[in-house]
Each structure stands twice: as C-alpha cells, then as structure tokens.
Amino acid sequence: MLDATTRSGGTATASPRATAAELAVAVPPATNASPAVPPSFAARCTRVLLSPWSRLSLLVALLAAGACGVLLFEPQRLLTEGWPPQLGGAAAAAVFAVAYGVCTVAFVPRPLLNLAAGALFGSQLGLGVALAGTVLGAGIAFCLGRALGQDALRPLLRGRWLEAADGQLSRHGFRSMLAVRLFPGVPFWAANYCASVSRMGLLPFLLATGLGSIPNTAAYAVAGARASTPTSPAFLIALACIALPALAGVVVAWRKRHQLRRL
C-alpha cells in the first residue's frame, strides 16, 4: 500500500488524496476583496459634527444666544410701552404669538408674557394668543431638545431623581405633563427639556401643555387686561386663581416630602 508505513520501519508515503487535501488547506483561495479604504476627511468631519456631544453643544449655544437676545431687546417693555402702532389686528396677534413662543424658548418667564398678552389684546384674545404662543414655544423647545440633546443626555440619567422623572414621563407622559402644567412650581422651560430627553411623544406633550396651561394662562391674561382697575372683581378673582394653584402645589409638595427624600 502506498499510504501506509512499511512494517519494517520504512518511511511513510502520503497518498495522493491526502496531499491534495493538505494543499487545499494550506493555500487559501484567492479573493477579489479590496483592502478597506479609510473614510475621507469630509466623512470624518460629518461624523464629528453629528455626534451627540456636538449637537448638545449646538443646543447650548442656541439657548445662550436666545438668552442674550432677550437681555438686549428687553421684551418686558411691552408692559410699559405697548405694542408698536404699525401693527394691529390679526397681524399683531400672530406676530405676538410667534414672539411669545421664541421668548419662552429663551427662558423669558411666561407670567410676564401672559400679562402682556392680556394688557395688549384683552382677556379673550389675549388668552388665545398666549395659549398659541405657549404651545408653539413648548413644541420648539421639545424638538430642539429631542434632536440635539437627547442622545447625549440620556446616558447621564443616573441619579434616582432623574431616573424617577424619566420613568414617569416615559410611561405616563400625558397625565404627568398635565399635572406639571396645572400646578406651578416647575419652570416652563425645564419641563419642556425634561420631556424632550424622556421617551414621551410629541403629540401627548403638546396636548397636555395646551390643556394644562389654560387655567393659569387665563388668570394672568385677565389680570393683565384689568390691571388698570386693581380693585375690580375680575382682577381679584384672577389673582385668586393665580394664588390658589400655587398654594395647592406647595401643600402637595409638603405632604409628599418624605417620598421625595427617599428618591
């Protein structure tokens, strides 16, 4: 036999089949794969610019620019100087609603804007304009936070307070945001950006914001419209509607203080 060693101690002779199999294993088949091409400079720049931390930096820069713009233009002058005389009617209402939304994104307090809406447009139209600006500003802040900040901030949710807030907004977004809007205490901009970082949907967020903002916004709009007569029943009722939800929020927070400490 050619493929067996001789019993007398001779050298082994490999069979032709074994030799062919060894050659097939030893020599890898030729491939047509080309070597990996490193990404181009433009691709690397695009990857860096679209990274989560770059987008978060852009969000911080936009918010800082908006805050600086508010400090320069001083929107609170609307309460003392009034609306520009060249604007009136529906155009003035639309411009004010857009300006209201942009100002809320730039951290202008909503009570100030609500008072200005009532003083400039009256109770009813002022309420409609303020609500439109509220929903617009909340939507802008939510979309900015979701697009530019969520990917970078979600991995940082490590504290118990942050995890509890994220879980509540993610699982019960509509009713949680409705409660936040009804009972003052959480700043408007803070609620917007917290919701954007969570997994809450945009539509429930806007719906809860619009419905939950009606009572407080109406009270401020009436107070702004009747500010010239501070002893009128409408003005006093508006002040009561502003103070009672704030007092209720303080009472609820006081009763829940032990649960908050355990978080």
mmCIF file of C-alpha atoms in Angstrom:
data_model
loop_
_atom_site.group_PDB
_atom_site.id
_atom_site.type_symbol
_atom_site.label_atom_id
_atom_site.label_comp_id
_atom_site.label_asym_id
_atom_site.label_seq_id
_atom_site.Cartn_x
_atom_site.Cartn_y
_atom_site.Cartn_z
ATOM 1 C CA MET A 1 0.000 0.000 0.000
ATOM 2 C CA LEU A 2 1.313 3.480 -0.851
ATOM 3 C CA ASP A 3 -0.446 5.312 2.002
ATOM 4 C CA ALA A 4 0.798 3.176 4.883
ATOM 5 C CA THR A 5 4.147 2.813 6.548
ATOM 6 C CA THR A 6 6.005 -0.386 6.000
ATOM 7 C CA ARG A 7 6.090 -2.803 8.904
ATOM 8 C CA SER A 8 9.860 -2.968 8.598
ATOM 9 C CA GLY A 9 10.195 0.747 9.741
ATOM 10 C CA GLY A 10 10.319 2.380 6.326
ATOM 11 C CA THR A 11 9.271 5.976 5.737
ATOM 12 C CA ALA A 12 5.624 6.806 5.308
ATOM 13 C CA THR A 13 4.385 7.765 1.920
ATOM 14 C CA ALA A 14 1.429 10.137 1.690
ATOM 15 C CA SER A 15 -1.407 9.215 -0.535
ATOM 16 C CA PRO A 16 -2.278 11.487 -3.451
ATOM 17 C CA ARG A 17 -5.670 12.301 -1.834
ATOM 18 C CA ALA A 18 -4.072 13.398 1.450
ATOM 19 C CA THR A 19 -1.528 15.560 -0.358
ATOM 20 C CA ALA A 20 -4.244 17.322 -2.334
ATOM 21 C CA ALA A 21 -6.277 17.930 0.819
ATOM 22 C CA GLU A 22 -3.259 19.412 2.620
ATOM 23 C CA LEU A 23 -2.526 21.712 -0.305
ATOM 24 C CA ALA A 24 -6.134 22.825 -0.368
ATOM 25 C CA VAL A 25 -5.964 23.755 3.309
ATOM 26 C CA ALA A 26 -2.556 25.383 3.144
ATOM 27 C CA VAL A 27 -3.246 27.571 0.131
ATOM 28 C CA PRO A 28 -6.165 29.932 0.773
ATOM 29 C CA PRO A 29 -8.457 30.579 -2.134
ATOM 30 C CA ALA A 30 -7.878 33.790 -3.991
ATOM 31 C CA THR A 31 -10.369 36.520 -3.175
ATOM 32 C CA ASN A 32 -11.349 39.652 -5.031
ATOM 33 C CA ALA A 33 -11.923 41.731 -1.830
ATOM 34 C CA SER A 34 -10.148 45.059 -1.966
ATOM 35 C CA PRO A 35 -8.448 46.495 1.136
ATOM 36 C CA ALA A 36 -10.543 48.734 3.410
ATOM 37 C CA VAL A 37 -10.491 52.362 2.350
ATOM 38 C CA PRO A 38 -10.189 54.851 5.260
ATOM 39 C CA PRO A 39 -13.047 57.363 5.487
ATOM 40 C CA SER A 40 -12.482 60.666 3.791
ATOM 41 C CA PHE A 41 -11.891 63.925 5.625
ATOM 42 C CA ALA A 42 -15.403 65.129 4.810
ATOM 43 C CA ALA A 43 -16.912 61.932 6.219
ATOM 44 C CA ARG A 44 -14.923 62.274 9.429
ATOM 45 C CA CYS A 45 -15.978 65.905 9.820
ATOM 46 C CA THR A 46 -19.613 64.987 9.239
ATOM 47 C CA ARG A 47 -19.390 62.233 11.850
ATOM 48 C CA VAL A 48 -17.909 64.646 14.394
ATOM 49 C CA LEU A 49 -20.464 67.365 13.671
ATOM 50 C CA LEU A 50 -23.389 64.934 14.004
ATOM 51 C CA SER A 51 -22.096 63.312 17.174
ATOM 52 C CA PRO A 52 -24.321 63.616 20.286
ATOM 53 C CA TRP A 53 -21.989 65.971 22.130
ATOM 54 C CA SER A 54 -21.578 68.252 19.130
ATOM 55 C CA ARG A 55 -25.348 68.529 18.817
ATOM 56 C CA LEU A 56 -25.656 69.220 22.547
ATOM 57 C CA SER A 57 -23.046 71.970 22.231
ATOM 58 C CA LEU A 58 -25.079 73.482 19.403
ATOM 59 C CA LEU A 59 -28.199 73.419 21.591
ATOM 60 C CA VAL A 60 -26.374 75.173 24.432
ATOM 61 C CA ALA A 61 -25.060 77.787 22.000
ATOM 62 C CA LEU A 62 -28.551 78.433 20.595
ATOM 63 C CA LEU A 63 -30.068 78.802 24.041
ATOM 64 C CA ALA A 64 -27.274 81.114 25.154
ATOM 65 C CA ALA A 65 -27.770 83.257 22.049
ATOM 66 C CA GLY A 66 -31.512 83.403 22.715
ATOM 67 C CA ALA A 67 -30.972 84.432 26.324
ATOM 68 C CA CYS A 68 -28.544 87.160 25.246
ATOM 69 C CA GLY A 69 -31.059 88.396 22.688
ATOM 70 C CA VAL A 70 -33.727 88.637 25.368
ATOM 71 C CA LEU A 71 -31.404 90.657 27.604
ATOM 72 C CA LEU A 72 -30.663 93.036 24.733
ATOM 73 C CA PHE A 73 -34.214 93.571 23.429
ATOM 74 C CA GLU A 74 -35.978 93.512 26.831
ATOM 75 C CA PRO A 75 -39.428 92.119 25.963
ATOM 76 C CA GLN A 76 -40.760 93.304 29.332
ATOM 77 C CA ARG A 77 -41.027 96.763 27.768
ATOM 78 C CA LEU A 78 -44.273 95.573 26.192
ATOM 79 C CA LEU A 79 -45.920 96.090 29.573
ATOM 80 C CA THR A 80 -44.853 99.727 29.762
ATOM 81 C CA GLU A 81 -44.530 100.917 26.161
ATOM 82 C CA GLY A 82 -47.188 98.808 24.477
ATOM 83 C CA TRP A 83 -47.254 97.207 21.032
ATOM 84 C CA PRO A 84 -45.755 99.011 18.021
ATOM 85 C CA PRO A 85 -48.507 101.182 16.489
ATOM 86 C CA GLN A 86 -47.871 99.995 12.933
ATOM 87 C CA LEU A 87 -49.101 96.516 13.832
ATOM 88 C CA GLY A 88 -52.734 95.833 14.559
ATOM 89 C CA GLY A 89 -55.480 93.256 14.338
ATOM 90 C CA ALA A 90 -54.742 89.698 13.290
ATOM 91 C CA ALA A 91 -51.186 90.544 12.184
ATOM 92 C CA ALA A 92 -50.322 91.836 15.648
ATOM 93 C CA ALA A 93 -51.817 88.747 17.294
ATOM 94 C CA ALA A 94 -49.865 86.393 15.002
ATOM 95 C CA VAL A 95 -46.590 88.255 15.493
ATOM 96 C CA PHE A 96 -47.073 88.307 19.240
ATOM 97 C CA ALA A 97 -47.817 84.553 19.344
ATOM 98 C CA VAL A 98 -44.601 83.798 17.428
ATOM 99 C CA ALA A 99 -42.593 86.192 19.601
ATOM 100 C CA TYR A 100 -44.155 84.619 22.698
ATOM 101 C CA GLY A 101 -43.034 81.151 21.620
ATOM 102 C CA VAL A 102 -39.498 82.257 20.817
ATOM 103 C CA CYS A 103 -39.213 84.129 24.112
ATOM 104 C CA THR A 104 -40.268 81.074 26.142
ATOM 105 C CA VAL A 105 -37.517 79.061 24.443
ATOM 106 C CA ALA A 106 -35.094 81.800 25.539
ATOM 107 C CA PHE A 107 -36.182 81.461 29.207
ATOM 108 C CA VAL A 108 -38.471 84.505 29.417
ATOM 109 C CA PRO A 109 -40.964 83.871 32.255
ATOM 110 C CA ARG A 110 -44.432 83.018 30.977
ATOM 111 C CA PRO A 111 -46.292 85.063 33.611
ATOM 112 C CA LEU A 112 -44.721 88.213 32.200
ATOM 113 C CA LEU A 113 -45.757 87.282 28.661
ATOM 114 C CA ASN A 114 -49.265 86.323 29.775
ATOM 115 C CA LEU A 115 -49.723 89.677 31.491
ATOM 116 C CA ALA A 116 -48.508 91.415 28.339
ATOM 117 C CA ALA A 117 -50.957 89.411 26.199
ATOM 118 C CA GLY A 118 -53.880 90.435 28.384
ATOM 119 C CA ALA A 119 -52.784 94.064 28.526
ATOM 120 C CA LEU A 120 -52.319 94.309 24.753
ATOM 121 C CA PHE A 121 -55.215 92.216 23.403
ATOM 122 C CA GLY A 122 -57.749 91.949 26.207
ATOM 123 C CA SER A 123 -58.892 88.900 28.139
ATOM 124 C CA GLN A 124 -60.284 86.658 25.396
ATOM 125 C CA LEU A 125 -57.932 87.384 22.504
ATOM 126 C CA GLY A 126 -55.030 87.632 24.935
ATOM 127 C CA LEU A 127 -55.826 84.147 26.235
ATOM 128 C CA GLY A 128 -55.912 82.702 22.699
ATOM 129 C CA VAL A 129 -52.681 84.405 21.679
ATOM 130 C CA ALA A 130 -50.903 83.332 24.873
ATOM 131 C CA LEU A 131 -52.032 79.707 24.508
ATOM 132 C CA ALA A 132 -50.896 79.639 20.888
ATOM 133 C CA GLY A 133 -47.509 81.015 21.906
ATOM 134 C CA THR A 134 -47.308 78.543 24.789
ATOM 135 C CA VAL A 135 -47.864 75.516 22.572
ATOM 136 C CA LEU A 136 -45.536 76.903 19.894
ATOM 137 C CA GLY A 137 -42.733 77.591 22.357
ATOM 138 C CA ALA A 138 -43.146 74.202 24.028
ATOM 139 C CA GLY A 139 -43.036 72.460 20.640
ATOM 140 C CA ILE A 140 -39.900 74.326 19.572
ATOM 141 C CA ALA A 141 -38.125 73.519 22.843
ATOM 142 C CA PHE A 142 -39.211 69.867 22.715
ATOM 143 C CA CYS A 143 -37.990 69.398 19.137
ATOM 144 C CA LEU A 144 -34.684 71.135 19.852
ATOM 145 C CA GLY A 145 -34.080 69.046 22.938
ATOM 146 C CA ARG A 146 -35.085 65.814 21.223
ATOM 147 C CA ALA A 147 -32.940 66.413 18.121
ATOM 148 C CA LEU A 148 -29.879 67.985 19.731
ATOM 149 C CA GLY A 149 -29.762 66.856 23.334
ATOM 150 C CA GLN A 150 -31.445 63.506 23.914
ATOM 151 C CA ASP A 151 -28.646 61.232 22.651
ATOM 152 C CA ALA A 152 -26.048 62.964 24.797
ATOM 153 C CA LEU A 153 -28.118 63.427 27.957
ATOM 154 C CA ARG A 154 -29.934 60.103 28.278
ATOM 155 C CA PRO A 155 -26.757 58.161 29.237
ATOM 156 C CA LEU A 156 -26.271 60.669 32.085
ATOM 157 C CA LEU A 157 -29.579 59.775 33.792
ATOM 158 C CA ARG A 158 -28.005 58.015 36.740
ATOM 159 C CA GLY A 159 -29.441 59.780 39.798
ATOM 160 C CA ARG A 160 -32.571 58.463 41.461
ATOM 161 C CA TRP A 161 -34.439 61.725 40.954
ATOM 162 C CA LEU A 162 -33.559 61.805 37.279
ATOM 163 C CA GLU A 163 -34.440 58.157 36.739
ATOM 164 C CA ALA A 164 -37.762 58.603 38.537
ATOM 165 C CA ALA A 165 -38.665 61.671 36.467
ATOM 166 C CA ASP A 166 -37.637 59.951 33.238
ATOM 167 C CA GLY A 167 -39.668 56.849 34.054
ATOM 168 C CA GLN A 168 -42.741 58.864 34.966
ATOM 169 C CA LEU A 169 -42.624 60.948 31.789
ATOM 170 C CA SER A 170 -41.854 57.939 29.596
ATOM 171 C CA ARG A 171 -44.649 55.711 30.961
ATOM 172 C CA HIS A 172 -47.310 58.277 31.885
ATOM 173 C CA GLY A 173 -46.370 61.234 29.722
ATOM 174 C CA PHE A 174 -49.751 62.867 29.152
ATOM 175 C CA ARG A 175 -51.049 62.867 32.711
ATOM 176 C CA SER A 176 -47.648 63.710 34.182
ATOM 177 C CA MET A 177 -47.211 66.724 31.910
ATOM 178 C CA LEU A 178 -50.825 67.761 32.513
ATOM 179 C CA ALA A 179 -50.163 67.810 36.267
ATOM 180 C CA VAL A 180 -46.958 69.792 35.764
ATOM 181 C CA ARG A 181 -48.785 72.432 33.717
ATOM 182 C CA LEU A 182 -51.759 72.656 36.085
ATOM 183 C CA PHE A 183 -49.737 73.079 39.290
ATOM 184 C CA PRO A 184 -46.997 75.712 39.042
ATOM 185 C CA GLY A 185 -43.613 75.041 40.542
ATOM 186 C CA VAL A 186 -41.618 73.517 37.684
ATOM 187 C CA PRO A 187 -40.278 76.191 35.304
ATOM 188 C CA PHE A 188 -41.824 76.047 31.853
ATOM 189 C CA TRP A 189 -38.508 75.621 30.036
ATOM 190 C CA ALA A 190 -37.314 72.934 32.461
ATOM 191 C CA ALA A 191 -40.443 70.843 31.881
ATOM 192 C CA ASN A 192 -40.003 71.199 28.118
ATOM 193 C CA TYR A 193 -36.427 69.958 28.045
ATOM 194 C CA CYS A 194 -37.017 67.201 30.596
ATOM 195 C CA ALA A 195 -39.844 65.871 28.430
ATOM 196 C CA SER A 196 -37.674 66.047 25.317
ATOM 197 C CA VAL A 197 -34.960 63.912 26.924
ATOM 198 C CA SER A 198 -37.509 61.289 28.006
ATOM 199 C CA ARG A 199 -39.320 58.894 25.671
ATOM 200 C CA MET A 200 -42.533 60.908 25.744
ATOM 201 C CA GLY A 201 -44.232 61.521 22.391
ATOM 202 C CA LEU A 202 -44.609 64.975 20.872
ATOM 203 C CA LEU A 203 -48.398 64.864 20.407
ATOM 204 C CA PRO A 204 -49.242 63.932 24.047
ATOM 205 C CA PHE A 205 -46.757 66.562 25.195
ATOM 206 C CA LEU A 206 -48.379 69.336 23.145
ATOM 207 C CA LEU A 207 -51.908 68.272 24.058
ATOM 208 C CA ALA A 208 -51.120 68.158 27.771
ATOM 209 C CA THR A 209 -49.354 71.517 27.531
ATOM 210 C CA GLY A 210 -52.285 73.188 25.806
ATOM 211 C CA LEU A 211 -54.946 71.816 28.161
ATOM 212 C CA GLY A 212 -52.953 72.203 31.346
ATOM 213 C CA SER A 213 -51.942 75.786 30.593
ATOM 214 C CA ILE A 214 -55.490 77.119 30.156
ATOM 215 C CA PRO A 215 -56.361 77.966 33.788
ATOM 216 C CA ASN A 216 -53.111 79.674 34.699
ATOM 217 C CA THR A 217 -52.836 81.499 31.381
ATOM 218 C CA ALA A 218 -56.433 82.724 31.594
ATOM 219 C CA ALA A 219 -55.855 84.076 35.086
ATOM 220 C CA TYR A 220 -52.784 86.035 34.007
ATOM 221 C CA ALA A 221 -54.472 87.308 30.848
ATOM 222 C CA VAL A 222 -57.443 88.617 32.829
ATOM 223 C CA ALA A 223 -55.114 90.177 35.385
ATOM 224 C CA GLY A 224 -53.196 91.905 32.603
ATOM 225 C CA ALA A 225 -56.372 93.143 30.946
ATOM 226 C CA ARG A 226 -57.778 94.526 34.226
ATOM 227 C CA ALA A 227 -54.509 95.793 35.672
ATOM 228 C CA SER A 228 -55.737 99.384 35.337
ATOM 229 C CA THR A 229 -58.542 98.607 37.812
ATOM 230 C CA PRO A 230 -56.858 96.534 40.541
ATOM 231 C CA THR A 231 -59.930 96.692 42.799
ATOM 232 C CA SER A 232 -62.332 95.223 40.229
ATOM 233 C CA PRO A 233 -63.857 91.781 40.951
ATOM 234 C CA ALA A 234 -62.356 90.320 37.756
ATOM 235 C CA PHE A 235 -58.853 91.351 38.778
ATOM 236 C CA LEU A 236 -59.271 89.997 42.309
ATOM 237 C CA ILE A 237 -60.675 86.688 41.032
ATOM 238 C CA ALA A 238 -57.752 86.397 38.620
ATOM 239 C CA LEU A 239 -55.303 86.931 41.469
ATOM 240 C CA ALA A 240 -57.070 84.237 43.479
ATOM 241 C CA CYS A 241 -56.856 81.825 40.530
ATOM 242 C CA ILE A 242 -53.130 82.518 40.339
ATOM 243 C CA ALA A 243 -52.502 82.109 44.048
ATOM 244 C CA LEU A 244 -54.642 79.024 44.745
ATOM 245 C CA PRO A 245 -52.854 76.596 42.355
ATOM 246 C CA ALA A 246 -49.503 77.801 43.675
ATOM 247 C CA LEU A 247 -50.674 77.202 47.243
ATOM 248 C CA ALA A 248 -52.012 73.774 46.288
ATOM 249 C CA GLY A 249 -48.667 72.875 44.725
ATOM 250 C CA VAL A 250 -46.847 73.878 47.918
ATOM 251 C CA VAL A 251 -49.228 71.780 50.045
ATOM 252 C CA VAL A 252 -48.834 68.707 47.811
ATOM 253 C CA ALA A 253 -45.036 69.065 47.817
ATOM 254 C CA TRP A 254 -45.054 69.383 51.623
ATOM 255 C CA ARG A 255 -47.183 66.257 52.053
ATOM 256 C CA LYS A 256 -45.023 64.293 49.621
ATOM 257 C CA ARG A 257 -41.702 65.480 51.061
ATOM 258 C CA HIS A 258 -40.929 62.114 52.686
ATOM 259 C CA GLN A 259 -41.440 60.273 49.414
ATOM 260 C CA LEU A 260 -39.256 62.807 47.610
ATOM 261 C CA ARG A 261 -36.464 62.317 50.137
ATOM 262 C CA ARG A 262 -36.480 58.568 49.555
ATOM 263 C CA LEU A 263 -35.906 59.015 45.817
#
